[in-house]
mmCIF file of C-alpha atoms in Angstrom:
data_model
loop_
_atom_site.group_PDB
_atom_site.id
_atom_site.type_symbol
_atom_site.label_atom_id
_atom_site.label_comp_id
_atom_site.label_asym_id
_atom_site.label_seq_id
_atom_site.Cartn_x
_atom_site.Cartn_y
_atom_site.Cartn_z
ATOM 1 C CA MET T 1 0.000 0.000 0.000
ATOM 2 C CA LYS T 2 1.678 3.178 -1.215
ATOM 3 C CA ILE T 3 0.607 6.506 0.308
ATOM 4 C CA ALA T 4 1.702 9.849 -1.137
ATOM 5 C CA VAL T 5 1.500 13.095 0.810
ATOM 6 C CA LEU T 6 1.202 15.995 -1.646
ATOM 7 C CA ILE T 7 2.192 19.469 -0.427
ATOM 8 C CA PRO T 8 1.854 22.439 -2.814
ATOM 9 C CA CYS T 9 4.148 25.261 -1.672
ATOM 10 C CA TYR T 10 4.902 28.872 -2.426
ATOM 11 C CA ASN T 11 7.193 30.716 0.016
ATOM 12 C CA GLU T 12 6.572 28.512 3.061
ATOM 13 C CA GLU T 13 10.084 28.373 4.563
ATOM 14 C CA LEU T 14 8.768 29.154 8.068
ATOM 15 C CA THR T 15 6.413 26.175 8.246
ATOM 16 C CA ILE T 16 7.377 23.514 5.704
ATOM 17 C CA SER T 17 9.863 21.687 7.956
ATOM 18 C CA LYS T 18 7.255 21.251 10.705
ATOM 19 C CA VAL T 19 4.595 20.093 8.223
ATOM 20 C CA ILE T 20 6.936 17.451 6.776
ATOM 21 C CA GLY T 21 8.031 16.316 10.237
ATOM 22 C CA ASP T 22 4.452 16.006 11.501
ATOM 23 C CA PHE T 23 3.361 13.902 8.535
ATOM 24 C CA LYS T 24 6.450 11.698 8.812
ATOM 25 C CA LYS T 25 5.425 10.887 12.373
ATOM 26 C CA LYS T 26 1.785 10.180 11.533
ATOM 27 C CA LEU T 27 2.399 8.426 8.183
ATOM 28 C CA PRO T 28 5.947 7.022 8.517
ATOM 29 C CA ASN T 29 5.706 4.781 5.456
ATOM 30 C CA SER T 30 4.427 7.472 3.106
ATOM 31 C CA ASP T 31 6.305 9.360 0.402
ATOM 32 C CA ILE T 32 6.171 13.118 0.969
ATOM 33 C CA TYR T 33 6.259 15.310 -2.142
ATOM 34 C CA VAL T 34 6.749 19.072 -1.960
ATOM 35 C CA TYR T 35 5.852 20.877 -5.184
ATOM 36 C CA ASP T 36 7.672 24.207 -5.160
ATOM 37 C CA ASN T 37 5.687 26.743 -7.172
ATOM 38 C CA ASN T 38 8.435 29.319 -7.912
ATOM 39 C CA SER T 39 9.216 30.120 -4.266
ATOM 40 C CA LYS T 40 11.522 33.083 -3.692
ATOM 41 C CA ASP T 41 12.698 31.858 -0.275
ATOM 42 C CA ARG T 42 14.369 28.687 1.075
ATOM 43 C CA THR T 43 11.269 26.469 0.857
ATOM 44 C CA SER T 44 12.890 23.849 -1.430
ATOM 45 C CA GLU T 45 16.142 23.753 0.499
ATOM 46 C CA ILE T 46 14.462 23.295 3.878
ATOM 47 C CA ALA T 47 12.006 20.721 2.499
ATOM 48 C CA ARG T 48 14.867 18.690 1.001
ATOM 49 C CA GLN T 49 16.762 18.787 4.288
ATOM 50 C CA SER T 50 13.596 17.595 6.043
ATOM 51 C CA GLY T 51 13.451 14.500 3.856
ATOM 52 C CA ALA T 52 10.793 15.413 1.278
ATOM 53 C CA ILE T 53 10.954 14.765 -2.455
ATOM 54 C CA ILE T 54 11.164 18.148 -4.206
ATOM 55 C CA ILE T 55 9.516 18.783 -7.566
ATOM 56 C CA LYS T 56 9.457 22.173 -9.278
ATOM 57 C CA GLU T 57 6.281 23.478 -10.918
ATOM 58 C CA PRO T 58 7.041 26.557 -13.072
ATOM 59 C CA ARG T 59 3.416 27.374 -13.945
ATOM 60 C CA GLN T 60 2.164 29.687 -11.201
ATOM 61 C CA GLY T 61 -1.037 28.786 -9.391
ATOM 62 C CA LYS T 62 -2.286 26.045 -7.097
ATOM 63 C CA GLY T 63 -4.454 24.507 -9.811
ATOM 64 C CA ASN T 64 -1.390 24.069 -12.027
ATOM 65 C CA VAL T 65 0.445 22.423 -9.129
ATOM 66 C CA VAL T 66 -2.402 19.991 -8.435
ATOM 67 C CA ARG T 67 -2.599 19.099 -12.136
ATOM 68 C CA SER T 68 1.074 18.131 -12.140
ATOM 69 C CA MET T 69 0.730 16.233 -8.848
ATOM 70 C CA PHE T 70 -2.159 14.160 -10.126
ATOM 71 C CA ARG T 71 -0.386 13.413 -13.413
ATOM 72 C CA ASP T 72 3.060 12.660 -12.023
ATOM 73 C CA ILE T 73 2.635 10.795 -8.738
ATOM 74 C CA ASP T 74 1.632 7.140 -8.770
ATOM 75 C CA ALA T 75 0.288 5.804 -5.475
ATOM 76 C CA ASP T 76 -2.616 3.841 -4.056
ATOM 77 C CA TYR T 77 -3.794 6.626 -1.731
ATOM 78 C CA TYR T 78 -3.101 10.339 -1.574
ATOM 79 C CA VAL T 79 -3.250 13.040 1.089
ATOM 80 C CA MET T 80 -3.158 16.662 -0.056
ATOM 81 C CA VAL T 81 -2.337 19.357 2.480
ATOM 82 C CA ASP T 82 -1.111 22.946 2.389
ATOM 83 C CA GLY T 83 2.432 23.752 3.476
ATOM 84 C CA ASP T 84 1.394 26.546 5.870
ATOM 85 C CA ASP T 85 0.847 24.335 8.956
ATOM 86 C CA THR T 86 -2.840 25.241 9.261
ATOM 87 C CA TYR T 87 -4.011 21.618 8.946
ATOM 88 C CA PRO T 88 -2.894 19.239 11.734
ATOM 89 C CA ALA T 89 -1.275 15.979 10.598
ATOM 90 C CA GLU T 90 -3.117 14.212 13.435
ATOM 91 C CA PHE T 91 -6.179 13.916 11.185
ATOM 92 C CA ALA T 92 -4.375 12.285 8.234
ATOM 93 C CA LYS T 93 -5.263 8.727 9.253
ATOM 94 C CA GLU T 94 -8.895 9.714 9.821
ATOM 95 C CA LEU T 95 -9.030 11.130 6.299
ATOM 96 C CA LEU T 96 -7.398 8.023 4.829
ATOM 97 C CA LYS T 97 -9.480 5.402 6.653
ATOM 98 C CA PRO T 98 -12.712 5.790 4.593
ATOM 99 C CA ILE T 99 -10.588 5.785 1.419
ATOM 100 C CA ILE T 100 -8.731 2.603 2.364
ATOM 101 C CA ASP T 101 -11.965 0.925 3.522
ATOM 102 C CA GLY T 102 -13.612 1.695 0.173
ATOM 103 C CA GLU T 103 -16.217 4.006 1.713
ATOM 104 C CA ALA T 104 -15.113 7.110 -0.214
ATOM 105 C CA ASP T 105 -13.190 8.180 -3.297
ATOM 106 C CA MET T 106 -12.423 11.562 -1.740
ATOM 107 C CA THR T 107 -12.539 12.682 1.889
ATOM 108 C CA ILE T 108 -12.812 16.334 2.817
ATOM 109 C CA GLY T 109 -11.218 17.853 5.913
ATOM 110 C CA ASP T 110 -14.122 19.897 7.279
ATOM 111 C CA ARG T 111 -12.754 22.976 9.095
ATOM 112 C CA LEU T 112 -16.129 24.580 9.707
ATOM 113 C CA SER T 113 -18.132 22.046 11.736
ATOM 114 C CA ASN T 114 -16.265 22.280 15.043
ATOM 115 C CA GLY T 115 -15.836 26.073 15.008
ATOM 116 C CA THR T 116 -12.039 26.241 15.010
ATOM 117 C CA TYR T 117 -11.927 28.010 11.627
ATOM 118 C CA MET T 118 -14.277 30.719 12.867
ATOM 119 C CA SER T 119 -12.109 31.376 15.928
ATOM 120 C CA GLU T 120 -8.641 30.873 14.421
ATOM 121 C CA ASN T 121 -9.000 32.536 11.013
ATOM 122 C CA LYS T 122 -8.194 36.233 11.314
ATOM 123 C CA ARG T 123 -8.633 37.207 7.673
ATOM 124 C CA ALA T 124 -11.568 39.484 6.948
ATOM 125 C CA PHE T 125 -14.478 38.113 4.872
ATOM 126 C CA HIS T 126 -13.019 34.570 4.618
ATOM 127 C CA ASN T 127 -15.810 33.122 6.773
ATOM 128 C CA PHE T 128 -18.371 35.035 4.711
ATOM 129 C CA GLY T 129 -16.763 33.781 1.476
ATOM 130 C CA ASN T 130 -16.764 30.160 2.623
ATOM 131 C CA ASN T 131 -20.435 30.354 3.591
ATOM 132 C CA LEU T 132 -21.328 32.056 0.299
ATOM 133 C CA VAL T 133 -19.586 29.372 -1.784
ATOM 134 C CA LYS T 134 -21.098 26.617 0.360
ATOM 135 C CA GLY T 135 -24.587 28.063 -0.096
ATOM 136 C CA LEU T 136 -24.232 28.559 -3.847
ATOM 137 C CA ILE T 137 -22.926 25.060 -4.535
ATOM 138 C CA GLY T 138 -25.472 23.584 -2.134
ATOM 139 C CA LYS T 139 -28.319 25.201 -4.064
ATOM 140 C CA LEU T 140 -26.967 24.723 -7.584
ATOM 141 C CA PHE T 141 -25.704 21.154 -7.179
ATOM 142 C CA LYS T 142 -28.080 19.962 -4.427
ATOM 143 C CA ASN T 143 -25.691 18.738 -1.742
ATOM 144 C CA ASP T 144 -24.944 19.295 1.924
ATOM 145 C CA ILE T 145 -21.126 19.483 1.876
ATOM 146 C CA ASN T 146 -20.096 21.789 4.692
ATOM 147 C CA ASP T 147 -16.572 22.844 3.653
ATOM 148 C CA ILE T 148 -16.179 23.183 -0.109
ATOM 149 C CA MET T 149 -12.879 25.068 -0.146
ATOM 150 C CA THR T 150 -10.723 23.163 2.342
ATOM 151 C CA GLY T 151 -7.189 22.314 1.204
ATOM 152 C CA TYR T 152 -6.945 19.168 3.366
ATOM 153 C CA ARG T 153 -8.193 16.133 1.436
ATOM 154 C CA ALA T 154 -7.486 12.476 0.763
ATOM 155 C CA PHE T 155 -8.118 10.566 -2.460
ATOM 156 C CA ASN T 156 -7.850 7.116 -3.944
ATOM 157 C CA LYS T 157 -6.073 6.439 -7.210
ATOM 158 C CA PHE T 158 -9.403 6.103 -9.007
ATOM 159 C CA PHE T 159 -10.287 9.749 -8.335
ATOM 160 C CA VAL T 160 -6.811 11.225 -8.867
ATOM 161 C CA LYS T 161 -6.169 9.579 -12.224
ATOM 162 C CA THR T 162 -9.614 10.381 -13.647
ATOM 163 C CA MET T 163 -9.919 13.992 -12.458
ATOM 164 C CA PRO T 164 -9.506 16.519 -15.308
ATOM 165 C CA VAL T 165 -7.951 19.588 -13.671
ATOM 166 C CA LEU T 166 -8.886 22.765 -15.561
ATOM 167 C CA SER T 167 -8.349 25.443 -12.912
ATOM 168 C CA GLU T 168 -5.076 27.315 -12.546
ATOM 169 C CA GLY T 169 -5.386 28.924 -9.105
ATOM 170 C CA PHE T 170 -7.088 28.628 -5.715
ATOM 171 C CA GLU T 171 -10.413 27.720 -7.336
ATOM 172 C CA ILE T 172 -9.097 24.137 -7.688
ATOM 173 C CA GLU T 173 -10.798 22.998 -4.455
ATOM 174 C CA THR T 174 -14.159 24.215 -5.759
ATOM 175 C CA GLU T 175 -13.572 22.441 -9.068
ATOM 176 C CA MET T 176 -12.702 19.140 -7.348
ATOM 177 C CA SER T 177 -15.812 19.313 -5.165
ATOM 178 C CA ILE T 178 -18.170 20.066 -8.067
ATOM 179 C CA HIS T 179 -16.564 17.418 -10.292
ATOM 180 C CA ALA T 180 -16.959 14.797 -7.563
ATOM 181 C CA LEU T 181 -20.603 15.735 -6.999
ATOM 182 C CA ASP T 182 -21.485 15.774 -10.687
ATOM 183 C CA LYS T 183 -19.771 12.468 -11.473
ATOM 184 C CA LYS T 184 -21.222 10.705 -8.400
ATOM 185 C CA PHE T 185 -17.916 9.915 -6.691
ATOM 186 C CA LEU T 186 -18.187 8.756 -3.088
ATOM 187 C CA LEU T 187 -17.531 11.692 -0.748
ATOM 188 C CA LYS T 188 -17.158 11.854 2.998
ATOM 189 C CA GLU T 189 -16.461 14.809 5.269
ATOM 190 C CA ILE T 190 -14.217 14.404 8.302
ATOM 191 C CA PRO T 191 -14.362 17.193 10.933
ATOM 192 C CA ILE T 192 -10.864 18.529 11.613
ATOM 193 C CA ASP T 193 -9.268 21.254 13.693
ATOM 194 C CA TYR T 194 -7.872 24.342 12.029
ATOM 195 C CA ARG T 195 -5.136 26.652 13.252
ATOM 196 C CA ASP T 196 -4.138 30.019 11.870
ATOM 197 C CA ARG T 197 -0.749 30.620 10.297
ATOM 198 C CA PRO T 198 2.108 31.260 12.707
ATOM 199 C CA GLU T 199 3.359 34.813 13.112
ATOM 200 C CA GLY T 200 5.451 35.892 10.143
ATOM 201 C CA SER T 201 3.744 33.552 7.687
ATOM 202 C CA THR T 202 1.489 35.279 5.170
ATOM 203 C CA SER T 203 -1.404 33.886 3.131
ATOM 204 C CA LYS T 204 -1.046 33.770 -0.651
ATOM 205 C CA LEU T 205 -4.837 33.875 -1.050
ATOM 206 C CA ASN T 206 -6.174 37.276 -2.072
ATOM 207 C CA THR T 207 -9.615 37.576 -0.488
ATOM 208 C CA TYR T 208 -11.201 39.648 -3.250
ATOM 209 C CA LYS T 209 -9.257 38.678 -6.373
ATOM 210 C CA ASP T 210 -9.311 34.935 -5.689
ATOM 211 C CA GLY T 211 -12.848 35.148 -4.301
ATOM 212 C CA ILE T 212 -14.057 36.553 -7.624
ATOM 213 C CA LYS T 213 -12.204 33.752 -9.437
ATOM 214 C CA VAL T 214 -13.951 31.151 -7.283
ATOM 215 C CA LEU T 215 -17.394 32.658 -7.948
ATOM 216 C CA ARG T 216 -16.602 32.839 -11.666
ATOM 217 C CA THR T 217 -15.574 29.174 -11.564
ATOM 218 C CA ILE T 218 -18.861 28.208 -9.905
ATOM 219 C CA VAL T 219 -20.852 30.024 -12.618
ATOM 220 C CA SER T 220 -18.714 28.498 -15.377
ATOM 221 C CA LEU T 221 -19.012 24.961 -13.972
ATOM 222 C CA PHE T 222 -22.758 25.403 -13.468
ATOM 223 C CA LYS T 223 -23.009 26.320 -17.163
ATOM 224 C CA ASP T 224 -20.834 23.352 -18.173
ATOM 225 C CA TYR T 225 -22.413 20.728 -15.909
ATOM 226 C CA LYS T 226 -26.037 21.940 -15.877
ATOM 227 C CA PRO T 227 -26.580 23.924 -19.088
ATOM 228 C CA PHE T 228 -30.362 23.494 -19.252
ATOM 229 C CA PRO T 229 -31.231 25.294 -15.979
ATOM 230 C CA PHE T 230 -28.447 27.829 -16.613
ATOM 231 C CA PHE T 231 -29.769 28.839 -20.043
ATOM 232 C CA CYS T 232 -33.379 28.579 -18.847
ATOM 233 C CA VAL T 233 -32.664 31.326 -16.308
ATOM 234 C CA LEU T 234 -31.082 33.542 -18.977
ATOM 235 C CA SER T 235 -33.925 32.770 -21.389
ATOM 236 C CA PHE T 236 -36.542 33.668 -18.756
ATOM 237 C CA ILE T 237 -34.797 36.978 -17.973
ATOM 238 C CA SER T 238 -34.602 37.875 -21.672
ATOM 239 C CA PHE T 239 -38.270 36.948 -22.189
ATOM 240 C CA ILE T 240 -39.418 39.064 -19.215
ATOM 241 C CA ILE T 241 -37.462 42.084 -20.479
ATOM 242 C CA GLY T 242 -38.963 41.607 -23.938
ATOM 243 C CA LEU T 243 -42.422 41.321 -22.409
ATOM 244 C CA LEU T 244 -42.018 44.483 -20.329
ATOM 245 C CA VAL T 245 -40.766 46.442 -23.350
ATOM 246 C CA GLY T 246 -43.495 44.994 -25.584
ATOM 247 C CA ILE T 247 -46.560 45.427 -23.343
ATOM 248 C CA PRO T 248 -47.023 49.141 -24.208
ATOM 249 C CA VAL T 249 -46.737 48.268 -27.896
ATOM 250 C CA ILE T 250 -49.383 45.526 -27.568
ATOM 251 C CA LEU T 251 -51.737 47.793 -25.606
ATOM 252 C CA GLU T 252 -51.349 50.536 -28.203
ATOM 253 C CA PHE T 253 -52.152 48.119 -31.023
ATOM 254 C CA ILE T 254 -55.259 46.840 -29.186
ATOM 255 C CA ASP T 255 -56.535 50.402 -28.715
ATOM 256 C CA THR T 256 -55.669 51.945 -32.106
ATOM 257 C CA SER T 257 -54.832 49.068 -34.447
ATOM 258 C CA PHE T 258 -51.564 50.945 -35.149
ATOM 259 C CA ILE T 259 -47.993 50.697 -33.877
ATOM 260 C CA THR T 260 -46.191 54.004 -33.452
ATOM 261 C CA LYS T 261 -43.587 52.717 -30.953
ATOM 262 C CA LEU T 262 -41.615 50.909 -33.649
ATOM 263 C CA PRO T 263 -38.228 50.945 -31.803
ATOM 264 C CA SER T 264 -39.872 49.397 -28.739
ATOM 265 C CA ALA T 265 -41.539 46.757 -30.903
ATOM 266 C CA VAL T 266 -38.217 45.824 -32.549
ATOM 267 C CA LEU T 267 -36.428 45.757 -29.193
ATOM 268 C CA ALA T 268 -39.126 43.561 -27.638
ATOM 269 C CA LEU T 269 -39.018 41.169 -30.588
ATOM 270 C CA GLY T 270 -35.217 41.023 -30.281
ATOM 271 C CA PHE T 271 -35.357 40.041 -26.603
ATOM 272 C CA VAL T 272 -37.978 37.363 -27.299
ATOM 273 C CA LEU T 273 -35.881 35.910 -30.133
ATOM 274 C CA VAL T 274 -32.797 35.897 -27.867
ATOM 275 C CA SER T 275 -34.885 34.085 -25.255
ATOM 276 C CA ILE T 276 -35.818 31.398 -27.787
ATOM 277 C CA VAL T 277 -32.190 31.007 -28.904
ATOM 278 C CA LEU T 278 -30.992 30.690 -25.290
ATOM 279 C CA LEU T 279 -33.611 28.051 -24.525
ATOM 280 C CA THR T 280 -32.669 26.121 -27.669
ATOM 281 C CA ASN T 281 -28.980 26.276 -26.717
ATOM 282 C CA GLY T 282 -29.827 24.941 -23.270
ATOM 283 C CA ILE T 283 -31.698 21.959 -24.714
ATOM 284 C CA ILE T 284 -28.898 21.107 -27.179
ATOM 285 C CA LEU T 285 -26.098 21.494 -24.624
ATOM 286 C CA ASP T 286 -28.024 19.473 -22.053
ATOM 287 C CA THR T 287 -28.183 16.585 -24.525
ATOM 288 C CA LEU T 288 -24.441 16.863 -25.181
ATOM 289 C CA VAL T 289 -23.658 16.918 -21.444
ATOM 290 C CA LYS T 290 -25.730 13.757 -20.912
ATOM 291 C CA GLN T 291 -23.807 12.038 -23.712
ATOM 292 C CA HIS T 292 -20.531 13.174 -22.136
ATOM 293 C CA LYS T 293 -21.611 11.725 -18.787
ATOM 294 C CA GLN T 294 -22.393 8.411 -20.452
ATOM 295 C CA ASN T 295 -18.971 8.371 -22.121
ATOM 296 C CA TYR T 296 -17.281 9.341 -18.860
ATOM 297 C CA GLU T 297 -19.022 6.483 -17.033
ATOM 298 C CA LEU T 298 -17.742 4.075 -19.659
ATOM 299 C CA PHE T 299 -14.259 5.579 -19.282
ATOM 300 C CA LEU T 300 -14.404 5.056 -15.495
ATOM 301 C CA ASN T 301 -15.476 1.439 -15.968
ATOM 302 C CA GLU T 302 -12.643 0.859 -18.421
ATOM 303 C CA PHE T 303 -10.149 2.509 -16.049
ATOM 304 C CA LYS T 304 -11.224 0.255 -13.189
ATOM 305 C CA ILE T 305 -10.945 -2.872 -15.326
ATOM 306 C CA LYS T 306 -7.439 -1.936 -16.532
ATOM 307 C CA ASN T 307 -6.311 -0.954 -13.053
ATOM 308 C CA LYS T 308 -7.582 -4.230 -11.595
ATOM 309 C CA ALA T 309 -5.790 -6.174 -14.299
ATOM 310 C CA VAL T 310 -2.509 -4.388 -13.445
ATOM 311 C CA ASP T 311 -3.004 -5.075 -9.727
ATOM 312 C CA ASP T 312 -3.703 -8.754 -10.372
ATOM 313 C CA LYS T 313 -0.586 -9.001 -12.524
ATOM 314 C CA ASN T 314 1.563 -7.389 -9.841
ATOM 315 C CA GLU T 315 0.240 -9.791 -7.220
#
């Protein structure tokens, strides 16, 4: 049983040694990989001295790092954790247990259930942002996941090797959660403690800039995964605007049998036609998405069969 601990890093020289040491104690037989994402400090040097395997990722952004991790590292089970020492290694085995027992394809380290994130996190609007993302994804994708954006997760090989990573930055956690929900992977949340960064360590997450990226990702993935309701909403809005613009024109025609508000009539007709086009697009794209899901299910079945054949051969 091969376990890989994946640690994406950017300028974490103050904390990386402790993170590596803690995970060595809790998972002594695991391989610890530190992916250095263009750090300007001694992160790589300290991580190497602490016994980790160092891999450089030149493309900036956490999503790019995770893409390389998932492509490059071959293991049976994976733990992904940030290098800032905010996630205690004591919970690593709890995250791995449902994966090893076959109860989950991905486990999520839930920072929000026990209240430690609310008390420890000192960054303004982060609690609001987490709740906003949780509420949006809960409504749009009909789920009750409590902590969508946590960076502490565990996976099996099945999930890692079939996850298409499209994000480039901090929106990667949101993408993984939505992908797992849409493709019916087994998910399980494990309540964990959270601690704030030590003094001198600074967050690389920009509350507003990265928050907007996350919200944009949610909208984009909603369009990609659920195009029919997405375009239905746009179609309804366009139709209502066309109706509001066109009502005076209709009333005038009923009263006088003439239309003098020609610009309003053309504008109303334009909005109604756009509404029809949007609805048609939604129907077509919804059919394509269903076909993609069918093909993806077949791909997952084929992956499992091939992987089992390799395992049997190795045994």
